[in-house]
mmCIF file of C-alpha atoms and ligand atoms in Angstrom:
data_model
loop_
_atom_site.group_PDB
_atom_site.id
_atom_site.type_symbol
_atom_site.label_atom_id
_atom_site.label_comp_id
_atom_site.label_asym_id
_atom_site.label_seq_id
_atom_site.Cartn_x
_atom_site.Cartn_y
_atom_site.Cartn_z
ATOM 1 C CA UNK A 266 103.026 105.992 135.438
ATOM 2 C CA UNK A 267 105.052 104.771 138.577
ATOM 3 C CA UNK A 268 106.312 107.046 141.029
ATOM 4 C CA UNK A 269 109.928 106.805 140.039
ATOM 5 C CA UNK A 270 110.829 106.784 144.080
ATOM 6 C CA UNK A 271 108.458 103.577 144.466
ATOM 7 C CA UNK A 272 110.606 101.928 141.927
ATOM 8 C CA UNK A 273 113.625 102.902 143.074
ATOM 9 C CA UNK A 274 112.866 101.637 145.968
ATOM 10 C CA UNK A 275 111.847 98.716 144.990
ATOM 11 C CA UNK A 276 115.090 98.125 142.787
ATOM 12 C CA UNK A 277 116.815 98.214 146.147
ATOM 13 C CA UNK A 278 114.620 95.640 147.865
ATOM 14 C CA UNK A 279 115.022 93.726 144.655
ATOM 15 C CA UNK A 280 119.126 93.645 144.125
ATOM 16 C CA UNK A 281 119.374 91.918 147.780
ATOM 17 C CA UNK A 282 117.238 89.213 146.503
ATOM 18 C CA UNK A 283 117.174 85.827 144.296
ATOM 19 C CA UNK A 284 115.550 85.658 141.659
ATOM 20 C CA UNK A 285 112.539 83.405 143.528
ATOM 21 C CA UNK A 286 112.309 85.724 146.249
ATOM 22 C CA UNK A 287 112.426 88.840 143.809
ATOM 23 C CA UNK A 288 109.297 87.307 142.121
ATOM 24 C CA UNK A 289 107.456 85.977 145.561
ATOM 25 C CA UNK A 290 107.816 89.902 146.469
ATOM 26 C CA UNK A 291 106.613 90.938 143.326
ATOM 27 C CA UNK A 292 103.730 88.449 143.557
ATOM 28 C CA UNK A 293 102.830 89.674 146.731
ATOM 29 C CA UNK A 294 102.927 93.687 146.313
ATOM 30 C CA UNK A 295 101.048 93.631 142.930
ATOM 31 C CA UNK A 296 98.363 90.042 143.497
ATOM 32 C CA UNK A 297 96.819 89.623 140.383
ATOM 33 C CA UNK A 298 98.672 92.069 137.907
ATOM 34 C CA UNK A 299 102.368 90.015 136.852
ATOM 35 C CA UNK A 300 102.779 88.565 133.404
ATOM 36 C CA UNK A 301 105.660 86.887 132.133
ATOM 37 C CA UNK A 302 106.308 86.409 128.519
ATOM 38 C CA UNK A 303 108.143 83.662 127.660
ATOM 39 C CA UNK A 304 109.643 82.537 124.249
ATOM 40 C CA UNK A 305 110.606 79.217 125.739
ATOM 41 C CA UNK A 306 114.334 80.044 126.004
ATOM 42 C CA UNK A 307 116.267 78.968 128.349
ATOM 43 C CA UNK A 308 115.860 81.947 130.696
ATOM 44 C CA UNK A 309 112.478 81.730 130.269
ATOM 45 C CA UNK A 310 112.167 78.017 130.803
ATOM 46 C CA UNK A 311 114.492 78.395 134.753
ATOM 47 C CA UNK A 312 111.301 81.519 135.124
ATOM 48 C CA UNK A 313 108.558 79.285 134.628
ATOM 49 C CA UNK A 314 110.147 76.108 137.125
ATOM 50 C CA UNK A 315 110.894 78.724 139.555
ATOM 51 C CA UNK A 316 107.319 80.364 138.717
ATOM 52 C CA UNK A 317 105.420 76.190 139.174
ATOM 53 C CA UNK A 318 107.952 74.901 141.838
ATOM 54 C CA UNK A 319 106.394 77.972 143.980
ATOM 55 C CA UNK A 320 103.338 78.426 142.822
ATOM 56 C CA UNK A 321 103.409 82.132 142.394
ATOM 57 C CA UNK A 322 100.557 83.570 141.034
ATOM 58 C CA UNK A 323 101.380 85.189 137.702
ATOM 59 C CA UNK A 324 99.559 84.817 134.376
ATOM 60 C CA UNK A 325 102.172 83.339 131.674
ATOM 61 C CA UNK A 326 101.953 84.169 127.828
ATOM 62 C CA UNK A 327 103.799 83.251 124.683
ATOM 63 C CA UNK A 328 103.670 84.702 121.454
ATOM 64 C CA UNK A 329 102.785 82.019 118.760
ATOM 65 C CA UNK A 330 104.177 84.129 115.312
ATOM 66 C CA UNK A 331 103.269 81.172 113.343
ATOM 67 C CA UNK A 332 106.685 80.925 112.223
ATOM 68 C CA UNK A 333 108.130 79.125 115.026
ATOM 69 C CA UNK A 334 110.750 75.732 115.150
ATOM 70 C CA UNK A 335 109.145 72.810 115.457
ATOM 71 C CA UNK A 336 110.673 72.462 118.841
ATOM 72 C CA UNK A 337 109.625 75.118 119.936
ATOM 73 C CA UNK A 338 105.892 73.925 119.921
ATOM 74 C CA UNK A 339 106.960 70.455 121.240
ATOM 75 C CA UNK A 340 108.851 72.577 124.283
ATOM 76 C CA UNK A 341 105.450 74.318 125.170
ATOM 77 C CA UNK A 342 103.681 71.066 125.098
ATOM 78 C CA UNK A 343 106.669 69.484 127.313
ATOM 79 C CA UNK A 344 106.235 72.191 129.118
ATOM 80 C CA UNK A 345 102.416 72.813 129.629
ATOM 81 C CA UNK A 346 102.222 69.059 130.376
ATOM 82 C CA UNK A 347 105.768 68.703 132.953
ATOM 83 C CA UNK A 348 104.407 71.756 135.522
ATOM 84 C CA UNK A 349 100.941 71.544 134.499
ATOM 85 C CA UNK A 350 100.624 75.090 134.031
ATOM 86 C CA UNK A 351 98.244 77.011 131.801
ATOM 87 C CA UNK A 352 100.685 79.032 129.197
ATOM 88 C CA UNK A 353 98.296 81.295 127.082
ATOM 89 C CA UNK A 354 99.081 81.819 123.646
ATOM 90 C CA UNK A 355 99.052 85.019 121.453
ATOM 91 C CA UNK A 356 98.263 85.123 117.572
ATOM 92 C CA UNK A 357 98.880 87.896 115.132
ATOM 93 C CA UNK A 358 95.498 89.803 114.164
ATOM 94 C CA UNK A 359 94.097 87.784 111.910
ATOM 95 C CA UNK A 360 93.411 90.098 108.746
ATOM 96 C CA UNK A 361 96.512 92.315 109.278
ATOM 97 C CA UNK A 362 98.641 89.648 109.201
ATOM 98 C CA UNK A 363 96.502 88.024 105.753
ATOM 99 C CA UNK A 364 96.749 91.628 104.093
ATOM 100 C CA UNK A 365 100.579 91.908 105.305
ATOM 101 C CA UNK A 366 101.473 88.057 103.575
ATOM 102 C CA UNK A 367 99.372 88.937 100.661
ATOM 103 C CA UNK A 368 101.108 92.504 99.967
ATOM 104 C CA UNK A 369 104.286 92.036 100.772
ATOM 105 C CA UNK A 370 105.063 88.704 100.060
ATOM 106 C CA UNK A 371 105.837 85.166 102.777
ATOM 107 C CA UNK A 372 109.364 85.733 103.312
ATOM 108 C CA UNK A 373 109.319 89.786 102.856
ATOM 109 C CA UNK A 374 111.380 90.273 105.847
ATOM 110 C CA UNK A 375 114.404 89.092 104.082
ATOM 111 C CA UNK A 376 114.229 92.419 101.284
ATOM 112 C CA UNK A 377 114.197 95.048 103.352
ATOM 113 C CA UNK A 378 114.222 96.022 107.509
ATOM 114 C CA UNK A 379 111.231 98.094 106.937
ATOM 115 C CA UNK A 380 109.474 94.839 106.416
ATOM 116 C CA UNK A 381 111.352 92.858 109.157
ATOM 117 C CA UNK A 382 109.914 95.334 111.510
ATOM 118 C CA UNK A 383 106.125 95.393 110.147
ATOM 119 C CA UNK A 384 106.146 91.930 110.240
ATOM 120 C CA UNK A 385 107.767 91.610 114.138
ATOM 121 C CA UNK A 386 105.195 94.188 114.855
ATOM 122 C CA UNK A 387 102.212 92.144 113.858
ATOM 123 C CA UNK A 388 103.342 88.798 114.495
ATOM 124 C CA UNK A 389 104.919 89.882 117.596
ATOM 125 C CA UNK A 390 104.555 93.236 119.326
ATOM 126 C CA UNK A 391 100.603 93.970 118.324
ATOM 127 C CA UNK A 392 99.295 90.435 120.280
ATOM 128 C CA UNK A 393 102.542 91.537 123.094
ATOM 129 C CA UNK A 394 100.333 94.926 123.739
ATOM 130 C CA UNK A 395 97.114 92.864 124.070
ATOM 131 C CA UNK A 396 98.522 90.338 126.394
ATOM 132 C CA UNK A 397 99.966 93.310 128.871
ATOM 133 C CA UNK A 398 96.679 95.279 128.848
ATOM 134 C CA UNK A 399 95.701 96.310 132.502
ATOM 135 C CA UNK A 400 98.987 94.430 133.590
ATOM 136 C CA UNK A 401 101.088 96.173 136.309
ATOM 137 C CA UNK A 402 104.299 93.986 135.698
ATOM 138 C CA UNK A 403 105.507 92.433 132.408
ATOM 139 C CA UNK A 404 107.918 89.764 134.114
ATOM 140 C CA UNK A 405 111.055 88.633 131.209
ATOM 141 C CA UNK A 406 113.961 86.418 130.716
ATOM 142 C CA UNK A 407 116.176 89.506 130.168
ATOM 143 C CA UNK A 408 120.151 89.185 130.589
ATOM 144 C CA UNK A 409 122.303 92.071 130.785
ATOM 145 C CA UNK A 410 124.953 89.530 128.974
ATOM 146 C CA UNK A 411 123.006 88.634 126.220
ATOM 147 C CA UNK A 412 124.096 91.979 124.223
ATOM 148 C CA UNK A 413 125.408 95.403 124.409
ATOM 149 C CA UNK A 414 121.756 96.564 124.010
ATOM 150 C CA UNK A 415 120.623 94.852 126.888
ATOM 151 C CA UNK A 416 123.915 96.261 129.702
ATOM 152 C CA UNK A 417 122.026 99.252 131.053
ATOM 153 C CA UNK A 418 118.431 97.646 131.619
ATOM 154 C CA UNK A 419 117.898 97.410 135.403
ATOM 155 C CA UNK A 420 115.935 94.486 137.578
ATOM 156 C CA UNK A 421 113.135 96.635 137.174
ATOM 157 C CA UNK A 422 112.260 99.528 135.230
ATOM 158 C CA UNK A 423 109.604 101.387 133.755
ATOM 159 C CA UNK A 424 108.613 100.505 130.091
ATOM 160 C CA UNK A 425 107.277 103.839 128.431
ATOM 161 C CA UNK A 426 106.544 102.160 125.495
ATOM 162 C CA UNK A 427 104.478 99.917 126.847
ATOM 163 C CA UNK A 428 103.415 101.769 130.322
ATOM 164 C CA UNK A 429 104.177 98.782 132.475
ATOM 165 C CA UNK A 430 107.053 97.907 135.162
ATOM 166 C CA UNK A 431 109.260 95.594 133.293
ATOM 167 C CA UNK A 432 110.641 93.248 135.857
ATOM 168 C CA UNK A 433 114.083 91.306 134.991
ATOM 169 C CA UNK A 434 114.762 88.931 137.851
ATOM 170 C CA UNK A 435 117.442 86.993 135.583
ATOM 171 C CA UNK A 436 119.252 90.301 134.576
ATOM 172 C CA UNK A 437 122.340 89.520 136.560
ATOM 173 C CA UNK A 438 123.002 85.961 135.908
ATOM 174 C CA UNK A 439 125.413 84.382 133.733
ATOM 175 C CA UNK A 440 125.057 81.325 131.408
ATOM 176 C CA UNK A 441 126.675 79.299 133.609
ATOM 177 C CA UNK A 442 124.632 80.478 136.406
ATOM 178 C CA UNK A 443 121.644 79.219 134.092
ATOM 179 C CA UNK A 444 123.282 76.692 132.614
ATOM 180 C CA UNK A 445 123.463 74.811 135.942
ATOM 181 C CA UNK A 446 120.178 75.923 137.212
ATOM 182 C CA UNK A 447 118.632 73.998 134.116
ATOM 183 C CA UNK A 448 120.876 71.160 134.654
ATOM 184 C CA UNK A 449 120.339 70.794 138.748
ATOM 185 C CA UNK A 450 116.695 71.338 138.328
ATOM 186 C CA UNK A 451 115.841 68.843 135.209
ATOM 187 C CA UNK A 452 114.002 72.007 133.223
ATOM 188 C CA UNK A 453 113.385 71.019 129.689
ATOM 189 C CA UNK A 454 115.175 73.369 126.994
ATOM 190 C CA UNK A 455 114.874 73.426 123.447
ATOM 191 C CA UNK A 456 117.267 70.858 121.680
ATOM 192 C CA UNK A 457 118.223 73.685 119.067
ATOM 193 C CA UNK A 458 120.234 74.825 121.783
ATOM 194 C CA UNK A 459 122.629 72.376 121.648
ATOM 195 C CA UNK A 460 122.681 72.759 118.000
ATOM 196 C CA UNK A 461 124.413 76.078 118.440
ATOM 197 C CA UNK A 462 121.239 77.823 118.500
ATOM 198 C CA UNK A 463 121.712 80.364 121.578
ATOM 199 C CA UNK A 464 118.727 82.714 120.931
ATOM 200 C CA UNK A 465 115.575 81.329 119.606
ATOM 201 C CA UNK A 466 113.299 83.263 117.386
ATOM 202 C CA UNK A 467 111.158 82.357 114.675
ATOM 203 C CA UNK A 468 112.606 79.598 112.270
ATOM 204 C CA UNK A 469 113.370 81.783 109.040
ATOM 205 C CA UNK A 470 114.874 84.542 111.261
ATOM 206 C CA UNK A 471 117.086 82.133 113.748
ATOM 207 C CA UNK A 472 120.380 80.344 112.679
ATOM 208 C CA UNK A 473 123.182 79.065 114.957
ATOM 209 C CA UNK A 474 126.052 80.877 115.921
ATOM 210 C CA UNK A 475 129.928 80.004 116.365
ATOM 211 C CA UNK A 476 131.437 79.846 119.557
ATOM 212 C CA UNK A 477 132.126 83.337 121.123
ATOM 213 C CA UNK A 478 129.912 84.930 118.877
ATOM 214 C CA UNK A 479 127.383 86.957 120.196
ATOM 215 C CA UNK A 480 124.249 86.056 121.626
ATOM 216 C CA UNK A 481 122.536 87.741 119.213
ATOM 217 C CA UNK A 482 124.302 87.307 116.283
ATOM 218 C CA UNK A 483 121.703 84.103 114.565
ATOM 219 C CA UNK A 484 119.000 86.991 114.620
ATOM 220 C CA UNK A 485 118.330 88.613 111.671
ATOM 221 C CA UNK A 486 121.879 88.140 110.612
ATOM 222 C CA UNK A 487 121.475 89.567 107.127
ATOM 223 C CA UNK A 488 120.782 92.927 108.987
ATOM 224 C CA UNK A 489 123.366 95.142 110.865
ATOM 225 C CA UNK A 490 120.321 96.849 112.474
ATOM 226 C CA UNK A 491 120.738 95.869 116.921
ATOM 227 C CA UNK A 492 119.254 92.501 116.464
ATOM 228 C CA UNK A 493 116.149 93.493 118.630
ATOM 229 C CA UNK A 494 112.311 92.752 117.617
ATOM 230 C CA UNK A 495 110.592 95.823 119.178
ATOM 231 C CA UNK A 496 109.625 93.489 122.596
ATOM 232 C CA UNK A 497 112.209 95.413 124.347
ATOM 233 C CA UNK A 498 112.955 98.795 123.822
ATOM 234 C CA UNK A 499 115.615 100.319 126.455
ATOM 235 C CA UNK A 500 116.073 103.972 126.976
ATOM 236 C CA UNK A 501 119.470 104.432 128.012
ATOM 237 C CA UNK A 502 118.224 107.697 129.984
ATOM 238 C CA UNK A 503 117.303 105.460 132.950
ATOM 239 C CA UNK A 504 113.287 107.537 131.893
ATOM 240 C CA UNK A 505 111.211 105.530 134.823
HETATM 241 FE FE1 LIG B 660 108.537 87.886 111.141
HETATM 242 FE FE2 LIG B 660 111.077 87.062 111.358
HETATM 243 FE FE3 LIG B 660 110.056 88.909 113.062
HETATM 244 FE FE4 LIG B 660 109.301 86.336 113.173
HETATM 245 S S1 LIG B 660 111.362 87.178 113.623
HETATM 246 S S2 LIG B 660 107.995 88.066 113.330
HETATM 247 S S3 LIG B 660 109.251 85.770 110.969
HETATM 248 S S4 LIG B 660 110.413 89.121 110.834
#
């Protein structure tokens, strides 16, 4: 673990700075060790332009559930191809995830939350864990106005649950302050999105929202559970 006066200090060094710089100084205090997740959202998709226009070194992952929009895919192709990056992809385990369909059922996650969360945690957080191993910083799209959960994260903070700095350069920007970065830079974003699709998840899990809804509110809607996979886990307590 972190000494929590290193990360404080580097919280300062990091609210004084954009979100390029913040990631440049990242990039250059930990060479080697930043990973950024992305899901190919929007916030994600401003990361990786700012992440190619640069060319900062850090390792980018996404998680491929199986269960994805068909967009989706096409984005990371769009994507791989447009910044000619190298995005690695994730799977779920393969025989966990053969034993959990074959158990449970395809679709279980719509009977019970129990089974929403086993099957998050083996399409989703299991391959997460392997992608961060021996990471220093797990880099993420993160907005504090995306949801009530997601108001007391900081730019970066330690991640117990997964024993890594969790860096947020996005955290304080508004849509419209992504809205027009995706606009003034050309970055390609998932068409769903103007479907009223605001966050992205897998397909059977995902449905558009109405206007002033929240963020959150097309995940998992048949749950009144806090609309979070198990990716990100804030403590309130500030624990570093
Ligand atoms: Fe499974 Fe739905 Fe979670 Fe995707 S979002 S991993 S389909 S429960």
């Amino acid at each position: 673990m972190m000494e929590s006066n290193t990360i404080q200090n580097l919280l300062l060094q990091l609210e004084e700075l954009s979100p390029q710089e913040g990631i440049a100084l990242v990039c250059d205090l930990f060479p080697g060790d930043v990973v950024f997740s992305t899901s190919l959202g929007q916030e994600d998709q401003a990361i990786t332009e700012i992440i190619a226009k640069n060319n900062l070194a850090v390792e980018i992952f996404t998680l491929d559930t199986g269960r994805l929009f068909y967009e989706t895919y096409d984005l990371l192709a769009r994507t791989i191809s447009k910044y000619r990056l190298d995005i690695k992809t994730y799977y779920p385990e393969t025989q966990t995830i053969e034993e959990f369909v074959r158990t449970e059922g395809i679709n279980s996650f719509y009977e019970s939350v129990e089974n929403r969360k086993a099957c998050c945690f083996i399409r989703k957080v299991a391959p997460l864990k392997r992608a961060l191993k021996g990471k220093k910083i797990w880099m993420t799209g993160l907005r504090a106005e995306q949801s009530a959960n997601r108001h007391g994260m900081k730019l970066i903070e330690w991640d117990e649950g997964n024993q890594i700095l969790k860096f947020n350069p996005l955290l304080h920007w508004t849509m419209d302050n992504l809205l027009n970065y995706i606009q003034e830079n050309k970055i390609p974003y998932n068409p769903l999105h103007d479907k009223g699709y605001v966050s992205i998840g897998c397909a059977p899990c995902t449905r558009a929202i109405m206007p002033g809804e929240d963020a959150r509110a097309g995940r998992w809607w048949w749950e009144s559970s806090q609309k979070e996979c198990g990716l990100h886990t804030h403590e309130p307590t500030g624990k570093k």
